[in-house]
Amino acid sequence: ITFQNFFRMYKKLAGMTGTASTEAEEFEKIYNLEVVPIPTHREMIRRDYEDLVYATEAAKFKAIVDEIKARQENGQPVLVGTVAIETSERLSKALKAAKIEHQVLNAKQHEREAEIIAQAGRLGAVTIATNMAGRGVDILLGGNPEGMAREKLRRQGIDITQATPEQWEAALAEAQAEAERDRKKVVELGGLCVIGTERHEARRIDNQLRGRSGRQGDPGESRFFLSLEDDLMRRFGGDRVKSVMNWAKLPEDEPIEHPWVSKAIAQAQVRVEGINFDIRKRVLEYDDVVNKQREVIYRQRREVLTQDNLREQYLETLEAEIGKLVDQYCEDESDPESWELELLYQALLGIFPVPTSVTPESMAGKLLDDLEEMLVEALHEAYDRKTEELTPEIMRRAERVIMLNAIDTHWRRHLTDLDILREGIGLVAMAQRDPLVEYKREAFAMWQSLQDEIKEMAARNIFRVQVSAPMSPVRRVAPTLQ
């Protein structure tokens, strides 16, 4: 099941996030949900600078290191966002070579990452984080007093769980005073500076990174450093920018900074988002076919679990099976001599234990309707005898267990068959046919076969049920030494 269909199983669906506006179209088309922007509690005064585009990746990383070093020397906290763990580790090596103290978050340090990211707003702090690391943590300018208080207690050799209320209050008061003092300095320096090492395919990821700065009316700054060797730039518009740089004869370490460059990158992101949305929508359209069948099969399972008696359902299926066999072996109603009664009798034995009163000889000389009626009566007699053999209570339980087993067995196989069908259905496009339409048609035919196979398996197995007495445990007698 896809995430979309899983979420749509809920009767009520709602959510809240700071980056839903760019995905408003998808929310509306997939979930029929409207995205409503809520104004910020305080005015957002963060300054978002235009992107800086460099010719090479090496020049870009050198510029990032120089920018971080200059801001750290002033005492301004810096948060660097990377797309991948490899990028964060590469940048960390460059910062170590430049002797810049920093913390790295790449979702490898699960226990410490929330604490580290919470302190990313301290004076002179440099934090490198991937998109997945530390999400949802509020970065306070000047530092988080509670985290600073815990750190102070640790330095004194006091475990937080064993600290007295007085010790905690003293450490917290000292940390709050220090945080408030540092906060004023950080605000004067421009707040938290967010640096992005490259653009993500989705604008909302970039907006999440920017949004870590300038919260609750705090000042802040953000800027993305890009290169023509980045994935997004290579796929969209990199050649045009490169031609401009060659025309202007810009050196490798000289960046381009212009609103139209940022706009072109944003348009590239919109195109990628559109492509990814189309892919997700197509996947959902295929899954909708399976989802409708899934809803029916689950409803059938619930009905089996809640019904007290499945006798009529089993008899209906078995009677239909008998009807098919009669049609197969007694094709010409007007010519009883051509009926293959011996083969019919053998086929009936494969479905239910035929009573001794029914033989090929007793079936001979009857009209077709009378013959079918006799076989149905024999079926009812055999079913009643089986119920009496097992007792009605056990028979009801057996009916339920066998039907559930038949549903589950064939449903699992059906899902595998649908996956195989979907893998190859795209080839019909070569014949100028819509793969989705063909998939729906084939899936419906497979669904009809599934329903018949479930009933046939359950009906054939009901007469094979045997009640075995529980085996008593064997007691082993230890040998005695003479």
Coordinates of C-alpha atoms in Angstrom, one line a residue:
I1 CA 0.0 0.0 0.0
T2 CA 1.3 3.5 -0.8
F3 CA 1.6 6.2 1.8
Q4 CA -1.2 8.2 0.0
N5 CA -3.7 5.3 0.2
F6 CA -2.7 4.6 3.7
F7 CA -3.4 8.2 4.8
R8 CA -6.6 8.3 2.8
M9 CA -7.9 5.4 5.0
Y10 CA -8.4 7.9 7.8
K11 CA -11.9 9.4 8.0
K12 CA -10.4 12.8 9.0
L13 CA -7.1 14.1 7.6
A14 CA -5.3 17.3 8.6
G15 CA -1.8 18.5 9.2
M16 CA 0.3 21.5 10.0
T17 CA 3.7 22.4 8.6
G18 CA 5.7 25.4 7.6
T19 CA 6.5 24.3 4.1
A20 CA 3.1 23.1 2.6
S21 CA 2.5 26.1 0.3
T22 CA 4.8 24.8 -2.4
E23 CA 3.0 21.5 -2.4
A24 CA -0.6 22.9 -2.3
E25 CA -1.5 21.4 -5.7
E26 CA -0.5 17.9 -4.6
F27 CA -2.5 18.2 -1.3
E28 CA -5.6 19.2 -3.3
K29 CA -5.4 16.6 -6.0
I30 CA -4.4 13.6 -3.9
Y31 CA -6.1 14.3 -0.5
N32 CA -8.7 16.9 -1.5
L33 CA -7.2 19.2 1.2
E34 CA -6.8 22.9 1.0
V35 CA -3.6 24.6 2.2
V36 CA -4.3 27.6 4.3
P37 CA -1.3 29.9 5.1
I38 CA -1.4 31.3 8.7
P39 CA 0.4 34.6 9.3
T40 CA 3.5 34.5 11.5
H41 CA 3.1 35.4 15.2
R42 CA 5.8 38.1 14.8
E43 CA 7.1 39.8 11.6
M44 CA 9.8 37.8 9.8
I45 CA 12.9 40.0 9.4
R46 CA 15.3 37.4 8.2
R47 CA 17.4 38.5 5.2
D48 CA 17.5 35.9 2.4
Y49 CA 20.3 36.8 0.0
E50 CA 20.6 35.8 -3.7
D51 CA 22.4 32.6 -4.5
L52 CA 26.1 32.7 -5.3
V53 CA 27.0 30.5 -8.3
Y54 CA 30.6 29.3 -8.8
A55 CA 32.1 27.6 -11.8
T56 CA 33.5 24.6 -9.9
E57 CA 32.6 22.7 -6.7
A58 CA 36.1 23.2 -5.3
A59 CA 35.7 27.0 -5.6
K60 CA 32.3 26.8 -4.0
F61 CA 33.6 24.9 -0.9
K62 CA 36.5 27.3 -0.6
A63 CA 34.1 30.2 -0.6
I64 CA 31.9 28.5 2.0
V65 CA 34.9 27.9 4.3
D66 CA 36.0 31.6 4.0
E67 CA 32.5 32.8 4.7
I68 CA 32.2 30.6 7.8
K69 CA 35.6 31.7 9.1
A70 CA 34.8 35.4 8.7
R71 CA 31.4 35.0 10.5
Q72 CA 32.9 32.9 13.3
E73 CA 35.6 35.4 13.9
N74 CA 32.9 38.0 14.5
G75 CA 31.1 35.6 16.8
Q76 CA 28.0 35.1 14.6
P77 CA 26.6 31.6 14.9
V78 CA 26.5 29.7 11.6
L79 CA 24.3 26.7 10.6
V80 CA 25.4 24.9 7.4
G81 CA 22.9 22.7 5.6
T82 CA 24.1 19.8 3.3
V83 CA 22.1 17.5 1.1
A84 CA 24.1 14.3 1.8
I85 CA 26.2 12.9 4.6
E86 CA 29.2 12.7 2.3
T87 CA 29.0 16.5 1.7
S88 CA 28.9 17.2 5.4
E89 CA 31.9 15.0 6.0
R90 CA 33.8 16.7 3.2
L91 CA 33.0 20.2 4.5
S92 CA 34.0 19.1 8.0
K93 CA 37.5 18.0 6.8
A94 CA 37.8 21.4 5.1
L95 CA 36.9 23.3 8.3
K96 CA 39.3 21.1 10.3
A97 CA 42.1 22.0 7.9
A98 CA 41.2 25.7 8.4
K99 CA 41.2 25.1 12.2
I100 CA 37.6 26.2 12.6
E101 CA 35.8 24.5 15.5
H102 CA 32.4 23.0 14.6
Q103 CA 29.9 20.3 15.3
V104 CA 28.7 17.8 12.7
L105 CA 25.1 16.4 12.6
N106 CA 24.4 13.8 10.0
A107 CA 21.8 11.6 11.7
K108 CA 24.6 9.3 12.9
Q109 CA 24.5 10.7 16.5
H110 CA 20.9 10.2 17.3
E111 CA 21.3 10.8 21.1
R112 CA 23.3 14.1 20.9
E113 CA 21.9 15.6 17.7
A114 CA 18.9 17.4 19.3
E115 CA 21.2 18.8 22.0
I116 CA 23.8 20.0 19.5
I117 CA 21.3 21.6 17.1
A118 CA 19.6 23.3 20.1
Q119 CA 22.9 25.0 20.9
A120 CA 23.5 26.1 17.3
G121 CA 22.5 29.6 18.1
R122 CA 25.3 30.2 20.7
L123 CA 27.9 32.8 20.2
G124 CA 30.5 31.7 17.6
A125 CA 28.9 28.2 17.1
V126 CA 29.4 26.5 13.7
T127 CA 27.1 23.5 13.1
I128 CA 26.9 21.3 10.0
A129 CA 23.7 19.5 9.5
T130 CA 22.1 17.3 6.9
N131 CA 18.4 17.8 6.0
M132 CA 17.4 14.9 8.2
A133 CA 19.4 15.9 11.3
G134 CA 17.8 17.9 14.1
R135 CA 14.6 18.6 12.3
G136 CA 11.9 20.1 14.5
V137 CA 14.3 21.6 17.1
D138 CA 14.0 25.3 17.9
I139 CA 17.3 27.1 17.7
L140 CA 17.5 29.8 20.3
L141 CA 19.8 32.7 19.8
G142 CA 22.4 32.8 22.6
G143 CA 21.9 29.1 23.3
N144 CA 19.3 26.9 25.1
P145 CA 19.5 27.6 28.8
E146 CA 18.4 24.1 29.9
G147 CA 20.9 22.4 27.7
M148 CA 23.6 24.7 28.9
A149 CA 22.7 24.0 32.5
R150 CA 22.9 20.2 31.9
E151 CA 26.4 20.7 30.4
K152 CA 27.5 22.8 33.4
L153 CA 26.4 20.0 35.8
R154 CA 28.2 17.4 33.7
R155 CA 31.4 19.4 33.8
Q156 CA 31.1 19.4 37.6
G157 CA 30.8 15.6 37.6
I158 CA 27.1 15.8 38.6
D159 CA 24.6 13.5 36.8
I160 CA 21.4 15.3 35.9
T161 CA 19.3 12.5 37.3
Q162 CA 21.0 12.8 40.7
A163 CA 21.3 16.6 40.9
T164 CA 19.5 18.2 43.8
P165 CA 16.9 20.9 43.1
E166 CA 19.2 23.5 44.5
Q167 CA 22.1 22.4 42.2
W168 CA 19.7 22.4 39.2
E169 CA 18.3 25.8 40.0
A170 CA 21.7 27.4 40.5
A171 CA 23.0 25.9 37.2
L172 CA 19.9 27.0 35.3
A173 CA 20.0 30.5 36.6
E174 CA 23.7 30.9 35.6
A175 CA 22.9 29.4 32.2
Q176 CA 19.9 31.8 31.6
A177 CA 22.0 34.8 32.5
E178 CA 24.8 33.7 30.1
A179 CA 22.3 32.9 27.3
E180 CA 20.6 36.3 27.7
R181 CA 23.9 38.1 27.6
D182 CA 25.0 36.1 24.5
R183 CA 21.6 36.6 22.8
K184 CA 22.0 40.3 22.8
K185 CA 25.5 40.0 21.1
V186 CA 24.1 37.5 18.5
V187 CA 21.2 39.8 17.7
E188 CA 23.6 42.7 17.1
L189 CA 25.7 40.5 14.8
G190 CA 22.6 39.7 12.6
G191 CA 21.3 36.5 14.3
L192 CA 21.8 33.0 13.0
C193 CA 23.4 32.7 9.6
V194 CA 22.2 29.7 7.5
I195 CA 24.4 28.6 4.6
G196 CA 23.2 26.0 2.1
T197 CA 25.8 24.1 0.2
E198 CA 23.5 23.3 -2.7
R199 CA 19.9 23.5 -3.8
H200 CA 17.6 20.5 -3.2
E201 CA 15.2 19.2 -5.8
A202 CA 12.3 20.4 -3.7
R203 CA 11.9 24.0 -2.7
R204 CA 10.3 23.0 0.6
I205 CA 13.5 21.3 1.8
D206 CA 15.4 24.6 1.1
N207 CA 12.6 26.5 2.9
Q208 CA 13.0 24.2 5.9
L209 CA 16.7 25.0 6.0
R210 CA 16.1 28.8 5.7
G211 CA 13.3 28.6 8.3
R212 CA 15.7 27.5 11.1
S213 CA 16.9 31.1 11.2
G214 CA 14.7 34.2 11.9
R215 CA 12.2 32.5 14.1
Q216 CA 9.8 34.3 16.4
G217 CA 10.8 37.7 15.0
D218 CA 14.5 37.1 15.5
P219 CA 17.0 38.5 13.0
G220 CA 18.8 36.1 10.7
E221 CA 20.5 35.6 7.4
S222 CA 20.5 32.9 4.7
R223 CA 22.3 32.2 1.5
F224 CA 22.9 29.3 -0.8
F225 CA 26.3 28.6 -2.4
L226 CA 26.0 26.7 -5.7
S227 CA 28.3 25.5 -8.4
L228 CA 27.8 24.5 -12.0
E229 CA 28.8 21.0 -11.0
D230 CA 25.8 20.5 -8.7
D231 CA 23.2 17.9 -9.8
L232 CA 20.4 20.4 -10.1
M233 CA 22.5 22.9 -12.1
R234 CA 23.8 20.2 -14.4
R235 CA 20.2 19.1 -15.2
F236 CA 18.7 22.5 -15.6
G237 CA 20.3 25.7 -16.8
G238 CA 23.9 25.0 -16.0
D239 CA 25.1 25.4 -19.6
R240 CA 23.4 28.8 -19.9
V241 CA 25.1 30.1 -16.7
K242 CA 28.4 28.7 -17.8
S243 CA 28.2 30.5 -21.2
V244 CA 27.5 33.7 -19.3
M245 CA 30.5 33.2 -17.1
N246 CA 32.7 32.4 -20.1
W247 CA 31.5 35.4 -21.9
A248 CA 32.2 37.6 -18.9
K249 CA 35.6 35.9 -18.5
L250 CA 35.0 35.5 -14.8
P251 CA 37.8 33.7 -12.9
E252 CA 36.9 30.4 -11.2
D253 CA 36.6 31.8 -7.7
E254 CA 34.4 34.7 -8.9
P255 CA 30.7 34.0 -8.3
I256 CA 27.6 35.1 -10.2
E257 CA 25.0 36.8 -8.0
H258 CA 21.9 38.0 -9.8
P259 CA 18.1 37.7 -9.2
W260 CA 17.6 36.0 -12.5
V261 CA 20.0 33.2 -11.6
S262 CA 18.1 32.5 -8.4
K263 CA 14.8 32.7 -10.4
A264 CA 16.1 30.3 -13.0
I265 CA 17.1 27.8 -10.2
A266 CA 13.7 28.1 -8.6
Q267 CA 12.1 27.4 -12.0
A268 CA 14.3 24.3 -12.3
Q269 CA 13.1 23.2 -8.9
V270 CA 9.5 23.7 -9.9
R271 CA 10.1 21.5 -13.0
V272 CA 11.7 18.7 -10.9
E273 CA 8.8 18.9 -8.4
G274 CA 6.4 18.6 -11.2
I275 CA 8.2 15.5 -12.6
N276 CA 8.3 13.9 -9.1
F277 CA 4.6 14.7 -8.5
D278 CA 3.7 13.1 -11.8
I279 CA 5.6 10.0 -10.9
R280 CA 3.9 9.8 -7.5
K281 CA 0.5 10.4 -9.1
R282 CA 1.1 7.7 -11.6
V283 CA 2.2 5.2 -8.9
L284 CA -1.0 6.2 -7.0
E285 CA -3.2 5.6 -10.0
Y286 CA -1.8 2.0 -10.3
D287 CA -2.1 1.5 -6.6
D288 CA -5.8 2.7 -6.7
V289 CA -6.6 -0.4 -8.7
V290 CA -5.1 -2.6 -6.1
N291 CA -6.6 -0.5 -3.3
K292 CA -10.1 -1.0 -4.6
Q293 CA -9.5 -4.8 -4.6
R294 CA -7.9 -4.6 -1.2
E295 CA -11.0 -2.9 0.2
V296 CA -13.3 -5.6 -1.1
I297 CA -11.0 -8.5 0.1
Y298 CA -10.8 -7.0 3.6
R299 CA -14.5 -6.6 3.6
Q300 CA -15.0 -10.2 2.7
R301 CA -12.6 -11.3 5.5
R302 CA -14.5 -9.2 8.0
E303 CA -17.8 -10.8 6.8
V304 CA -16.3 -14.3 7.3
L305 CA -15.2 -13.4 10.8
T306 CA -18.5 -11.9 11.8
Q307 CA -20.9 -14.5 10.2
D308 CA -22.1 -17.3 12.5
N309 CA -22.8 -19.8 9.7
L310 CA -21.2 -20.1 6.3
R311 CA -23.1 -23.3 5.3
E312 CA -25.2 -21.6 2.6
Q313 CA -22.1 -20.0 1.1
Y314 CA -20.3 -23.3 0.9
L315 CA -23.3 -25.1 -0.5
E316 CA -23.9 -22.4 -3.1
T317 CA -20.3 -22.8 -4.3
L318 CA -20.4 -26.6 -4.3
E319 CA -23.7 -26.6 -6.2
A320 CA -22.2 -24.4 -8.8
E321 CA -19.3 -26.8 -9.1
I322 CA -21.7 -29.7 -9.6
G323 CA -23.5 -27.7 -12.3
K324 CA -20.3 -27.1 -14.2
L325 CA -19.4 -30.9 -14.1
V326 CA -22.9 -31.8 -15.3
D327 CA -22.6 -29.4 -18.2
Q328 CA -19.1 -30.8 -19.0
Y329 CA -19.9 -34.5 -19.0
C330 CA -23.6 -34.3 -20.1
E331 CA -23.3 -31.9 -23.0
D332 CA -26.2 -33.0 -25.1
E333 CA -29.4 -33.0 -23.0
S334 CA -31.4 -34.8 -25.8
D335 CA -28.9 -37.7 -26.1
P336 CA -28.5 -39.4 -22.7
E337 CA -26.5 -42.2 -24.4
S338 CA -23.6 -39.7 -24.9
W339 CA -23.4 -38.8 -21.3
E340 CA -20.1 -39.8 -19.6
L341 CA -21.5 -40.8 -16.3
E342 CA -18.5 -42.8 -15.1
L343 CA -16.2 -39.8 -15.6
L344 CA -18.8 -37.5 -14.0
Y345 CA -18.9 -39.8 -10.9
Q346 CA -15.1 -39.8 -10.6
A347 CA -15.0 -35.9 -10.9
L348 CA -17.7 -35.7 -8.2
L349 CA -15.6 -37.8 -5.8
G350 CA -12.9 -35.1 -6.1
I351 CA -15.3 -32.5 -4.7
F352 CA -17.2 -34.3 -1.9
P353 CA -17.7 -37.8 -0.5
V354 CA -20.5 -39.1 -2.7
P355 CA -23.0 -41.2 -0.8
T356 CA -23.2 -44.9 -1.7
S357 CA -26.7 -44.4 -3.1
V358 CA -25.3 -42.4 -5.9
T359 CA -23.5 -44.5 -8.6
P360 CA -23.1 -44.3 -12.3
E361 CA -25.8 -46.9 -12.6
S362 CA -28.3 -44.9 -10.4
M363 CA -27.5 -41.8 -12.5
A364 CA -28.4 -43.5 -15.7
G365 CA -31.9 -43.1 -17.2
K366 CA -32.6 -39.8 -15.5
L367 CA -33.5 -36.5 -17.1
L368 CA -30.8 -33.9 -16.8
D369 CA -32.7 -31.7 -14.3
D370 CA -33.5 -34.8 -12.2
L371 CA -29.9 -35.9 -12.3
E372 CA -28.7 -32.5 -11.1
E373 CA -31.3 -32.4 -8.4
M374 CA -30.2 -35.9 -7.2
L375 CA -26.6 -34.8 -7.0
V376 CA -27.5 -31.6 -5.1
E377 CA -29.4 -33.7 -2.6
A378 CA -26.4 -36.0 -2.3
L379 CA -24.2 -33.0 -1.6
H380 CA -26.5 -31.8 1.2
E381 CA -26.6 -35.3 2.7
A382 CA -22.7 -35.4 2.6
Y383 CA -22.5 -31.9 4.2
D384 CA -24.9 -32.8 7.0
R385 CA -23.0 -36.1 7.6
K386 CA -19.7 -34.1 7.8
T387 CA -21.3 -31.6 10.2
E388 CA -22.5 -34.5 12.4
E389 CA -19.1 -36.1 12.3
L390 CA -17.3 -32.9 13.4
T391 CA -20.2 -31.6 15.6
P392 CA -21.9 -28.3 14.5
E393 CA -19.7 -26.1 16.7
I394 CA -16.4 -27.4 15.2
M395 CA -17.9 -27.4 11.7
R396 CA -18.8 -23.6 12.0
R397 CA -15.2 -23.0 13.1
A398 CA -13.8 -25.1 10.3
E399 CA -15.8 -23.2 7.7
R400 CA -14.4 -19.9 9.0
V401 CA -10.8 -21.1 9.2
I402 CA -10.8 -22.7 5.8
M403 CA -12.4 -19.7 4.1
L404 CA -9.9 -17.3 5.7
N405 CA -7.0 -19.5 4.7
A406 CA -8.3 -19.6 1.1
I407 CA -8.7 -15.8 0.9
D408 CA -5.2 -15.2 2.4
T409 CA -3.4 -17.7 0.2
H410 CA -4.9 -16.5 -3.0
W411 CA -4.7 -12.8 -2.1
R412 CA -0.9 -13.1 -1.4
R413 CA -0.4 -14.8 -4.8
H414 CA -2.7 -12.2 -6.5
L415 CA -0.6 -9.3 -5.1
T416 CA 2.6 -10.9 -6.5
D417 CA 0.9 -11.5 -9.9
L418 CA -0.2 -7.8 -10.0
D419 CA 3.4 -6.7 -9.3
I420 CA 4.6 -8.8 -12.1
L421 CA 1.9 -7.5 -14.4
R422 CA 2.8 -3.9 -13.5
E423 CA 6.5 -4.4 -14.2
G424 CA 5.8 -5.4 -17.8
I425 CA 2.6 -3.5 -18.7
G426 CA 4.6 -0.5 -19.9
L427 CA 5.5 -2.4 -23.0
V428 CA 1.9 -2.0 -24.4
A429 CA 2.7 1.6 -25.0
M430 CA 4.7 0.4 -28.0
A431 CA 1.3 -0.7 -29.5
Q432 CA -0.1 2.8 -28.9
R433 CA -2.2 1.7 -25.9
D434 CA -2.4 3.3 -22.5
P435 CA -0.6 1.1 -20.0
L436 CA -2.9 2.2 -17.1
V437 CA -6.0 1.3 -19.0
E438 CA -4.6 -2.1 -20.0
Y439 CA -3.4 -2.7 -16.4
K440 CA -7.0 -2.0 -15.1
R441 CA -8.5 -4.4 -17.7
E442 CA -6.0 -7.2 -16.9
A443 CA -6.3 -6.6 -13.1
F444 CA -10.1 -6.9 -13.3
A445 CA -9.8 -10.2 -15.2
M446 CA -7.4 -11.5 -12.6
W447 CA -9.7 -10.3 -9.8
Q448 CA -12.6 -12.4 -11.2
S449 CA -10.4 -15.4 -11.4
L450 CA -9.3 -14.8 -7.8
Q451 CA -12.8 -14.8 -6.5
D452 CA -13.6 -18.2 -8.3
E453 CA -10.3 -19.7 -7.0
I454 CA -11.0 -18.7 -3.4
K455 CA -14.5 -20.3 -3.4
E456 CA -13.3 -23.4 -5.2
M457 CA -10.4 -24.0 -2.8
A458 CA -12.5 -23.4 0.3
A459 CA -15.3 -25.7 -1.0
R460 CA -13.0 -28.5 -1.9
N461 CA -11.1 -28.4 1.5
I462 CA -14.2 -28.3 3.8
F463 CA -14.7 -32.1 3.4
R464 CA -11.0 -32.8 4.1
V465 CA -11.2 -31.5 7.7
Q466 CA -10.3 -34.1 10.3
V467 CA -10.4 -33.8 14.0
S468 CA -7.4 -35.4 15.6
A469 CA -7.1 -36.1 19.3
P470 CA -4.3 -34.3 21.1
M471 CA -1.3 -36.5 21.6
S472 CA -0.4 -37.2 25.2
P473 CA 3.2 -36.3 26.2
V474 CA 5.5 -39.3 26.3
R475 CA 7.1 -39.8 29.7
R476 CA 10.7 -40.9 29.5
V477 CA 11.9 -43.0 32.4
A478 CA 15.5 -42.5 33.3
P479 CA 17.5 -45.7 33.3
T480 CA 18.7 -47.0 36.7
L481 CA 22.2 -48.0 37.3
Q482 CA 22.7 -51.5 38.7

